[in-house]
Short mmCIF file of N, CA and C in Angstrom, two decimals:
data_model
loop_
_atom_site.label_atom_id
_atom_site.label_comp_id
_atom_site.label_asym_id
_atom_site.label_seq_id
_atom_site.Cartn_x
_atom_site.Cartn_y
_atom_site.Cartn_z
N MET A 1 27.73 21.50 -47.47
CA MET A 1 28.53 20.26 -47.83
C MET A 1 27.39 19.01 -48.32
N THR A 2 27.80 18.23 -49.27
CA THR A 2 27.06 17.25 -50.05
C THR A 2 27.72 16.07 -49.56
N ASP A 3 26.93 15.04 -48.58
CA ASP A 3 27.96 13.65 -48.48
C ASP A 3 27.65 12.74 -49.81
N PHE A 4 28.71 12.32 -50.00
CA PHE A 4 28.79 11.25 -51.16
C PHE A 4 29.13 10.00 -50.84
N PRO A 5 28.48 9.45 -51.44
CA PRO A 5 28.31 7.77 -51.19
C PRO A 5 30.21 7.42 -51.33
N GLN A 6 30.39 6.33 -50.35
CA GLN A 6 31.70 5.99 -50.72
C GLN A 6 32.06 5.45 -51.98
N ILE A 7 33.17 5.28 -52.25
CA ILE A 7 33.30 4.40 -53.87
C ILE A 7 33.54 3.08 -53.16
N PHE A 8 33.17 2.03 -53.94
CA PHE A 8 32.78 0.46 -53.86
C PHE A 8 34.09 -0.14 -55.50
N PRO A 9 35.11 0.30 -55.27
CA PRO A 9 35.59 -0.34 -56.31
C PRO A 9 35.23 -1.91 -56.62
N VAL A 10 35.13 -1.88 -58.02
CA VAL A 10 34.92 -4.02 -58.29
C VAL A 10 35.74 -3.99 -59.73
N LEU A 11 36.86 -4.68 -59.43
CA LEU A 11 37.43 -5.20 -60.82
C LEU A 11 37.02 -5.95 -61.60
N VAL A 12 36.73 -5.82 -62.65
CA VAL A 12 36.22 -6.90 -63.64
C VAL A 12 37.48 -7.23 -64.65
N ILE A 13 37.23 -8.63 -64.61
CA ILE A 13 38.42 -9.36 -65.64
C ILE A 13 37.52 -10.01 -66.57
N ASP A 14 37.44 -9.28 -67.88
CA ASP A 14 36.51 -10.17 -68.90
C ASP A 14 37.23 -9.30 -69.92
N ASP A 15 37.43 -10.13 -71.32
CA ASP A 15 37.67 -9.89 -72.37
C ASP A 15 36.85 -8.91 -73.21
N ASP A 16 35.20 -9.41 -73.07
CA ASP A 16 34.57 -8.88 -73.90
C ASP A 16 33.75 -7.45 -73.41
N LEU A 17 34.58 -6.70 -74.19
CA LEU A 17 34.03 -5.13 -73.89
C LEU A 17 32.33 -4.77 -73.82
N ASP A 18 31.67 -5.80 -74.23
CA ASP A 18 29.92 -5.39 -74.41
C ASP A 18 29.96 -6.06 -73.28
N ILE A 19 30.10 -6.95 -72.51
CA ILE A 19 29.74 -7.25 -71.33
C ILE A 19 30.39 -6.20 -70.23
N PHE A 20 31.59 -5.62 -70.41
CA PHE A 20 32.02 -4.32 -69.19
C PHE A 20 31.09 -3.62 -69.08
N ASP A 21 30.60 -3.28 -70.46
CA ASP A 21 29.66 -2.10 -70.88
C ASP A 21 27.94 -2.61 -69.80
N ILE A 22 27.42 -3.48 -70.63
CA ILE A 22 26.16 -3.83 -69.62
C ILE A 22 26.19 -4.18 -68.38
N MET A 23 27.52 -4.33 -67.66
CA MET A 23 27.59 -4.10 -66.18
C MET A 23 27.42 -3.31 -65.43
N SER A 24 28.34 -2.72 -66.25
CA SER A 24 28.54 -0.98 -65.88
C SER A 24 26.85 0.03 -65.70
N ARG A 25 26.43 -0.49 -66.97
CA ARG A 25 25.14 0.08 -66.99
C ARG A 25 23.77 -0.79 -66.07
N ALA A 26 24.00 -1.85 -65.80
CA ALA A 26 22.97 -2.17 -64.94
C ALA A 26 23.23 -1.97 -63.48
N ALA A 27 24.22 -2.01 -63.62
CA ALA A 27 24.55 -1.30 -61.79
C ALA A 27 24.46 0.02 -61.35
N HIS A 28 24.56 1.09 -62.68
CA HIS A 28 24.53 2.68 -62.26
C HIS A 28 23.21 2.83 -61.83
N LYS A 29 22.23 2.38 -62.03
CA LYS A 29 21.26 2.89 -61.41
C LYS A 29 21.17 2.85 -59.79
N HIS A 30 21.46 1.61 -59.67
CA HIS A 30 20.92 1.34 -57.89
C HIS A 30 22.07 1.79 -57.13
N PHE A 31 23.47 1.33 -57.69
CA PHE A 31 24.81 1.28 -56.93
C PHE A 31 25.19 2.12 -58.05
N PRO A 32 25.26 3.81 -58.19
CA PRO A 32 26.17 4.93 -58.77
C PRO A 32 27.17 5.15 -58.23
N GLU A 33 27.69 4.46 -56.85
CA GLU A 33 29.01 4.53 -56.21
C GLU A 33 29.58 3.62 -56.43
N VAL A 34 29.50 2.88 -57.25
CA VAL A 34 29.95 1.32 -57.55
C VAL A 34 31.37 1.88 -58.95
N LEU A 35 32.66 1.76 -58.64
CA LEU A 35 33.85 2.22 -59.88
C LEU A 35 34.18 1.29 -60.32
N PHE A 36 33.88 0.93 -61.74
CA PHE A 36 34.37 -0.35 -62.22
C PHE A 36 35.16 -0.16 -62.86
N ILE A 37 36.45 -1.18 -62.58
CA ILE A 37 37.76 -1.21 -63.14
C ILE A 37 38.12 -2.59 -63.97
N ARG A 38 38.58 -2.14 -65.24
CA ARG A 38 38.57 -3.35 -66.16
C ARG A 38 39.92 -3.68 -66.42
N CYS A 39 40.17 -5.49 -66.71
CA CYS A 39 41.19 -5.51 -67.00
C CYS A 39 40.74 -6.87 -68.80
N ARG A 40 41.62 -7.10 -69.39
CA ARG A 40 41.02 -7.71 -70.55
C ARG A 40 42.05 -9.00 -70.46
N THR A 41 43.04 -9.45 -69.84
CA THR A 41 43.75 -10.62 -69.65
C THR A 41 43.99 -10.64 -68.50
N ALA A 42 44.66 -12.08 -68.01
CA ALA A 42 45.14 -12.49 -67.05
C ALA A 42 46.47 -11.68 -66.51
N GLY A 43 47.68 -11.55 -67.51
CA GLY A 43 48.45 -10.69 -67.22
C GLY A 43 48.47 -8.96 -66.88
N GLU A 44 47.55 -8.52 -67.54
CA GLU A 44 47.00 -7.21 -66.98
C GLU A 44 46.21 -7.23 -65.24
N ALA A 45 45.46 -8.18 -65.47
CA ALA A 45 45.61 -8.09 -63.69
C ALA A 45 46.49 -8.23 -62.94
N VAL A 46 47.16 -9.41 -63.34
CA VAL A 46 48.41 -9.35 -62.06
C VAL A 46 48.93 -8.22 -61.92
N ALA A 47 49.48 -7.44 -63.38
CA ALA A 47 50.20 -6.34 -63.71
C ALA A 47 49.62 -5.11 -62.41
N TYR A 48 48.37 -5.33 -62.40
CA TYR A 48 47.53 -4.37 -62.21
C TYR A 48 47.35 -4.34 -60.49
N PHE A 49 47.61 -5.42 -59.73
CA PHE A 49 47.92 -5.71 -58.62
C PHE A 49 49.53 -5.35 -57.99
N ASN A 50 50.22 -5.35 -59.11
CA ASN A 50 51.28 -5.13 -58.83
C ASN A 50 51.85 -3.81 -58.77
N LYS A 51 51.23 -3.10 -59.10
CA LYS A 51 51.31 -1.24 -58.90
C LYS A 51 50.64 -1.10 -57.65
N PRO A 52 51.19 -0.78 -56.20
CA PRO A 52 50.80 -0.35 -55.12
C PRO A 52 49.76 0.82 -55.11
N ASP A 53 49.93 1.95 -56.29
CA ASP A 53 49.36 3.19 -56.54
C ASP A 53 47.47 2.83 -56.86
N ASN A 54 47.21 1.27 -57.14
CA ASN A 54 46.11 1.59 -57.91
C ASN A 54 45.23 0.95 -56.52
N VAL A 55 43.97 1.50 -56.95
CA VAL A 55 42.98 1.27 -55.79
C VAL A 55 42.95 -0.10 -56.25
N ARG A 56 42.77 -0.19 -54.54
CA ARG A 56 42.31 -1.99 -54.32
C ARG A 56 40.92 -2.31 -54.19
N PRO A 57 40.60 -3.23 -55.18
CA PRO A 57 39.20 -3.45 -55.43
C PRO A 57 38.42 -4.08 -53.87
N LYS A 58 37.32 -4.29 -53.59
CA LYS A 58 36.40 -4.75 -52.71
C LYS A 58 36.00 -6.12 -53.39
N LEU A 59 35.90 -6.29 -54.72
CA LEU A 59 35.31 -7.32 -55.16
C LEU A 59 35.82 -7.57 -56.68
N ILE A 60 36.32 -8.40 -56.88
CA ILE A 60 36.48 -9.08 -58.29
C ILE A 60 35.63 -10.09 -59.04
N LEU A 61 35.17 -9.63 -60.12
CA LEU A 61 34.40 -10.24 -61.22
C LEU A 61 35.30 -10.85 -62.23
N LEU A 62 35.66 -12.26 -62.15
CA LEU A 62 36.52 -12.83 -63.40
C LEU A 62 35.65 -13.73 -63.88
N ASP A 63 35.82 -13.86 -65.19
CA ASP A 63 35.21 -14.39 -66.45
C ASP A 63 35.90 -15.53 -66.36
N LEU A 64 35.15 -16.65 -66.50
CA LEU A 64 35.72 -18.06 -66.22
C LEU A 64 36.51 -18.19 -67.64
N PHE A 65 36.08 -17.85 -68.99
CA PHE A 65 36.61 -18.01 -70.24
C PHE A 65 37.47 -16.82 -71.20
N LEU A 66 38.67 -16.16 -71.18
CA LEU A 66 38.97 -15.53 -71.26
C LEU A 66 39.83 -15.81 -72.59
N GLU A 67 38.83 -15.44 -73.75
CA GLU A 67 39.26 -15.67 -74.98
C GLU A 67 40.84 -15.53 -75.48
N ALA A 68 41.05 -14.41 -75.91
CA ALA A 68 42.45 -14.31 -76.60
C ALA A 68 43.41 -13.61 -75.20
N ALA A 69 42.99 -14.55 -74.19
CA ALA A 69 44.59 -14.30 -73.02
C ALA A 69 45.24 -15.36 -73.05
N GLU A 70 46.05 -15.27 -72.31
CA GLU A 70 47.21 -16.15 -72.40
C GLU A 70 46.52 -17.40 -71.25
N SER A 71 45.82 -17.01 -70.58
CA SER A 71 45.28 -18.26 -69.41
C SER A 71 43.99 -17.90 -69.28
N ASP A 72 43.10 -18.82 -68.58
CA ASP A 72 41.54 -18.86 -68.21
C ASP A 72 41.51 -18.89 -66.92
N GLY A 73 40.13 -18.40 -67.16
CA GLY A 73 39.95 -18.32 -65.12
C GLY A 73 40.50 -18.93 -64.31
N PHE A 74 40.74 -20.20 -64.85
CA PHE A 74 41.25 -21.45 -63.60
C PHE A 74 42.52 -21.34 -63.52
N VAL A 75 43.17 -20.87 -64.36
CA VAL A 75 44.59 -20.76 -64.36
C VAL A 75 45.08 -19.40 -63.35
N LEU A 76 43.88 -18.36 -63.51
CA LEU A 76 44.37 -17.09 -62.93
C LEU A 76 43.29 -16.75 -61.28
N LEU A 77 42.70 -17.75 -61.14
CA LEU A 77 41.80 -17.57 -60.07
C LEU A 77 43.02 -17.99 -58.64
N PRO A 78 43.64 -19.25 -58.58
CA PRO A 78 44.75 -19.33 -57.55
C PRO A 78 45.39 -18.47 -57.51
N GLU A 79 46.25 -17.71 -58.91
CA GLU A 79 47.22 -17.00 -58.32
C GLU A 79 46.74 -15.58 -57.99
N LEU A 80 45.41 -15.20 -58.22
CA LEU A 80 44.73 -14.20 -57.36
C LEU A 80 44.70 -14.26 -56.08
N LYS A 81 43.96 -15.75 -55.75
CA LYS A 81 44.07 -15.89 -54.48
C LYS A 81 45.46 -16.00 -53.61
N LYS A 82 46.51 -16.29 -54.00
CA LYS A 82 47.75 -16.02 -53.33
C LYS A 82 48.26 -14.81 -53.58
N GLN A 83 48.37 -14.07 -54.59
CA GLN A 83 48.75 -12.56 -54.58
C GLN A 83 47.81 -11.81 -53.63
N LEU A 84 46.52 -11.62 -53.20
CA LEU A 84 45.78 -11.12 -52.47
C LEU A 84 45.36 -12.00 -51.17
N ALA A 85 46.22 -12.78 -50.99
CA ALA A 85 45.47 -13.73 -49.52
C ALA A 85 45.53 -12.72 -48.23
N GLU A 86 46.46 -11.39 -47.87
CA GLU A 86 46.21 -11.01 -47.49
C GLU A 86 45.23 -9.91 -47.10
N PHE A 87 44.66 -9.87 -48.25
CA PHE A 87 43.34 -8.86 -48.21
C PHE A 87 42.14 -9.44 -48.70
N GLN A 88 41.96 -10.85 -48.73
CA GLN A 88 40.74 -11.51 -48.32
C GLN A 88 39.94 -11.03 -49.25
N ILE A 89 40.09 -10.16 -50.74
CA ILE A 89 38.80 -10.17 -51.75
C ILE A 89 38.54 -10.53 -52.08
N PRO A 90 37.14 -11.16 -51.97
CA PRO A 90 36.36 -12.29 -53.00
C PRO A 90 36.34 -12.00 -54.17
N VAL A 91 36.18 -13.19 -54.98
CA VAL A 91 36.23 -12.84 -56.35
C VAL A 91 35.31 -14.06 -56.81
N VAL A 92 34.44 -13.41 -57.41
CA VAL A 92 33.17 -14.28 -58.25
C VAL A 92 33.52 -14.46 -59.36
N ILE A 93 33.44 -15.35 -59.93
CA ILE A 93 33.42 -16.25 -61.07
C ILE A 93 32.11 -15.77 -62.25
N LEU A 94 32.13 -15.55 -63.16
CA LEU A 94 31.11 -15.17 -64.10
C LEU A 94 31.56 -16.03 -65.33
N SER A 95 30.19 -17.05 -65.61
CA SER A 95 30.33 -17.82 -66.93
C SER A 95 29.34 -17.85 -67.94
N GLY A 96 29.46 -18.40 -68.97
CA GLY A 96 28.14 -17.87 -70.27
C GLY A 96 27.45 -19.23 -69.70
N TYR A 97 27.86 -20.07 -69.18
CA TYR A 97 27.13 -21.38 -68.58
C TYR A 97 27.76 -22.38 -67.57
N ALA A 98 27.14 -22.93 -66.80
CA ALA A 98 27.81 -23.02 -65.65
C ALA A 98 27.53 -24.74 -65.87
N LYS A 99 28.43 -25.35 -66.28
CA LYS A 99 28.44 -26.81 -66.21
C LYS A 99 29.05 -27.35 -64.87
N GLU A 100 28.49 -28.30 -64.37
CA GLU A 100 28.90 -28.83 -62.93
C GLU A 100 30.21 -28.74 -62.59
N GLY A 101 30.90 -29.51 -63.62
CA GLY A 101 32.35 -29.59 -63.60
C GLY A 101 33.03 -28.39 -63.33
N SER A 102 33.15 -27.11 -63.97
CA SER A 102 33.20 -25.76 -63.81
C SER A 102 33.11 -25.48 -62.34
N VAL A 103 31.63 -25.73 -62.04
CA VAL A 103 31.50 -25.09 -60.90
C VAL A 103 32.32 -25.64 -59.51
N LEU A 104 32.17 -26.53 -59.63
CA LEU A 104 33.13 -27.25 -58.40
C LEU A 104 34.40 -26.88 -58.69
N GLN A 105 35.22 -27.00 -59.73
CA GLN A 105 36.53 -26.56 -59.99
C GLN A 105 36.96 -25.22 -59.58
N ALA A 106 36.04 -24.41 -60.11
CA ALA A 106 35.95 -22.65 -59.21
C ALA A 106 36.08 -22.89 -57.88
N TYR A 107 35.19 -23.27 -57.28
CA TYR A 107 35.03 -23.54 -55.85
C TYR A 107 36.21 -24.30 -55.11
N GLU A 108 36.88 -25.38 -56.02
CA GLU A 108 38.02 -25.87 -55.39
C GLU A 108 38.96 -24.92 -55.51
N LEU A 109 39.20 -23.85 -56.55
CA LEU A 109 40.47 -22.99 -56.44
C LEU A 109 40.21 -21.68 -56.02
N GLY A 110 39.07 -21.47 -55.16
CA GLY A 110 39.05 -20.16 -54.44
C GLY A 110 37.76 -19.61 -54.34
N ALA A 111 37.11 -19.73 -55.45
CA ALA A 111 36.04 -18.73 -55.82
C ALA A 111 35.19 -18.62 -54.71
N SER A 112 34.64 -17.39 -54.62
CA SER A 112 33.36 -16.99 -53.25
C SER A 112 32.42 -17.49 -53.95
N SER A 113 32.22 -17.59 -55.10
CA SER A 113 30.83 -17.50 -55.60
C SER A 113 31.00 -17.78 -57.28
N PHE A 114 29.85 -18.76 -57.74
CA PHE A 114 30.04 -18.90 -59.20
C PHE A 114 28.39 -17.96 -59.67
N ILE A 115 28.30 -17.32 -60.65
CA ILE A 115 27.27 -17.09 -61.63
C ILE A 115 27.39 -17.32 -62.66
N GLU A 116 26.19 -17.68 -63.27
CA GLU A 116 26.10 -17.67 -64.89
C GLU A 116 25.18 -16.67 -65.46
N LYS A 117 26.32 -16.01 -66.70
CA LYS A 117 25.99 -14.95 -67.04
C LYS A 117 24.45 -14.73 -67.77
N PRO A 118 23.73 -13.53 -67.24
CA PRO A 118 22.42 -13.63 -67.73
C PRO A 118 22.55 -13.60 -69.28
N GLY A 119 21.37 -13.90 -69.69
CA GLY A 119 20.89 -13.55 -71.34
C GLY A 119 20.48 -12.38 -71.59
N ASP A 120 20.11 -11.53 -70.96
CA ASP A 120 19.43 -10.29 -71.62
C ASP A 120 19.58 -9.16 -70.74
N PHE A 121 19.20 -8.08 -71.23
CA PHE A 121 20.00 -6.82 -69.94
C PHE A 121 18.82 -6.46 -68.55
N HIS A 122 17.68 -7.17 -68.56
CA HIS A 122 17.05 -7.18 -67.44
C HIS A 122 17.46 -8.44 -66.41
N GLY A 123 17.92 -9.17 -66.93
CA GLY A 123 18.86 -10.15 -65.97
C GLY A 123 20.17 -9.46 -65.49
N TRP A 124 20.42 -9.18 -66.43
CA TRP A 124 21.91 -8.32 -65.78
C TRP A 124 21.73 -7.44 -64.65
N VAL A 125 20.87 -6.75 -64.89
CA VAL A 125 20.09 -5.63 -63.81
C VAL A 125 19.78 -6.10 -62.71
N ALA A 126 19.22 -7.06 -62.42
CA ALA A 126 18.83 -7.91 -61.60
C ALA A 126 19.79 -8.77 -60.52
N MET A 127 20.82 -9.56 -61.61
CA MET A 127 21.94 -10.31 -61.12
C MET A 127 22.86 -9.24 -60.65
N MET A 128 23.52 -7.87 -60.62
CA MET A 128 23.92 -6.82 -60.45
C MET A 128 23.59 -6.20 -58.94
N ASP A 129 22.14 -5.90 -58.98
CA ASP A 129 21.67 -5.91 -57.67
C ASP A 129 21.73 -6.71 -56.51
N LYS A 130 21.51 -7.78 -57.16
CA LYS A 130 21.44 -8.81 -56.02
C LYS A 130 23.17 -8.95 -55.75
N LEU A 131 24.23 -9.07 -56.25
CA LEU A 131 25.35 -9.05 -56.18
C LEU A 131 25.93 -8.29 -55.71
N LEU A 132 25.56 -6.87 -56.05
CA LEU A 132 26.48 -5.80 -55.17
C LEU A 132 25.83 -5.70 -54.09
N GLU A 133 24.62 -5.52 -53.69
CA GLU A 133 23.86 -5.58 -52.54
C GLU A 133 24.75 -6.66 -51.33
N TYR A 134 24.90 -7.94 -51.82
CA TYR A 134 25.46 -9.05 -51.02
C TYR A 134 26.57 -8.40 -50.59
N TRP A 135 27.45 -8.45 -51.94
CA TRP A 135 28.83 -8.34 -51.24
C TRP A 135 28.85 -6.80 -50.48
N LYS A 136 28.15 -5.49 -50.98
CA LYS A 136 28.55 -4.38 -50.34
C LYS A 136 28.24 -4.40 -48.67
N GLY A 137 27.44 -5.47 -48.31
CA GLY A 137 26.60 -5.70 -47.27
C GLY A 137 27.56 -6.64 -46.66
N ASN A 138 28.12 -7.27 -47.06
CA ASN A 138 29.19 -8.35 -46.33
C ASN A 138 31.07 -8.07 -46.50
N SER A 139 30.88 -7.32 -47.26
CA SER A 139 32.57 -7.26 -47.49
C SER A 139 33.36 -7.28 -46.35
N VAL A 140 34.84 -8.01 -46.95
CA VAL A 140 35.67 -8.43 -45.48
C VAL A 140 36.34 -6.98 -45.49
N PRO A 141 36.45 -6.52 -44.03
CA PRO A 141 37.48 -5.10 -43.88
C PRO A 141 38.48 -5.43 -44.33
N GLU A 142 39.50 -4.37 -44.38
CA GLU A 142 40.72 -4.14 -45.26
C GLU A 142 41.35 -4.73 -43.93
N VAL A 143 42.32 -5.35 -44.46
CA VAL A 143 43.36 -5.95 -43.43
C VAL A 143 44.49 -4.90 -43.20
N LYS A 144 44.97 -4.09 -42.20
CA LYS A 144 46.28 -3.79 -42.01
C LYS A 144 47.42 -4.48 -42.36
N PRO A 145 48.38 -3.83 -42.56
CA PRO A 145 50.24 -4.56 -42.40
C PRO A 145 50.30 -4.98 -41.31
N PRO A 146 50.60 -5.88 -41.36
CA PRO A 146 51.35 -6.66 -39.53
C PRO A 146 51.44 -5.77 -38.52
N ASP A 147 52.49 -4.64 -38.84
CA ASP A 147 52.87 -3.86 -37.96
C ASP A 147 52.01 -2.95 -37.32
N GLU A 148 50.54 -2.70 -38.16
CA GLU A 148 49.50 -2.07 -37.94
C GLU A 148 48.99 -2.48 -37.53
N GLN A 149 48.66 -3.80 -37.14
CA GLN A 149 47.82 -4.54 -36.32
C GLN A 149 48.16 -4.24 -34.73
N THR A 150 46.43 -4.24 -34.16
CA THR A 150 46.62 -4.48 -32.56
C THR A 150 46.75 -5.94 -32.46
N PRO A 151 47.39 -6.07 -31.61
CA PRO A 151 47.63 -7.39 -31.34
C PRO A 151 46.16 -7.97 -30.47
N SER A 152 45.53 -9.46 -30.86
CA SER A 152 44.54 -9.78 -30.14
C SER A 152 45.15 -10.62 -28.76
N VAL A 153 44.02 -10.30 -27.54
CA VAL A 153 44.55 -10.82 -26.62
C VAL A 153 43.43 -11.79 -26.09
N VAL A 154 44.21 -13.13 -25.87
CA VAL A 154 43.01 -14.51 -25.64
C VAL A 154 43.32 -14.18 -24.22
N PRO A 155 42.01 -14.30 -23.41
CA PRO A 155 42.14 -14.83 -22.23
C PRO A 155 42.41 -16.12 -21.77
N GLU A 156 43.62 -16.06 -20.97
CA GLU A 156 43.47 -17.70 -20.36
C GLU A 156 42.12 -18.22 -19.86
N THR A 157 42.11 -19.47 -20.12
CA THR A 157 41.25 -20.33 -19.45
C THR A 157 41.37 -20.90 -18.65
N PRO A 158 40.77 -21.39 -17.43
CA PRO A 158 41.03 -21.97 -16.18
C PRO A 158 41.24 -23.46 -16.84
N PRO A 159 42.02 -24.54 -16.67
CA PRO A 159 42.08 -26.05 -16.93
C PRO A 159 40.60 -26.61 -16.38
N TYR A 160 40.21 -27.63 -17.07
CA TYR A 160 39.05 -28.35 -16.74
C TYR A 160 39.56 -29.35 -15.51
N GLU A 161 38.39 -29.68 -14.99
CA GLU A 161 39.03 -30.74 -13.67
C GLU A 161 38.16 -31.83 -14.28
#
């Protein structure tokens, strides 16, 4: 029997099919276990998480500027963080340019990281390698529902005299 690597689902919220294709091809060589899931709009992303049978991603890549969408990444980010709070899924913002104000605003709204989109395919390969290696090694463990969690016991400490 062959051991298959565990699937690492990544939700990409980006309206540009070319970017999605580039990311998929750039990651495939070093991380074939990555399963990219695509949503084109904020509405699709919210709907995706409202279906309990959908695969829960271990990482979300969110384009900051969703062109033909009803909202941009700045509007969607706090909604995602609120909707997914119990799962602690990291959200990485991707943008064609990184103005200081945009970067600060993204972090204030709860982004885990902010990355400027590379300008060529080799840049995408390097970026995807670093990004996936980092988040695969540092992914937050899945949070069990409260009724399945083992209560933690905090030992009583003697008062200081």
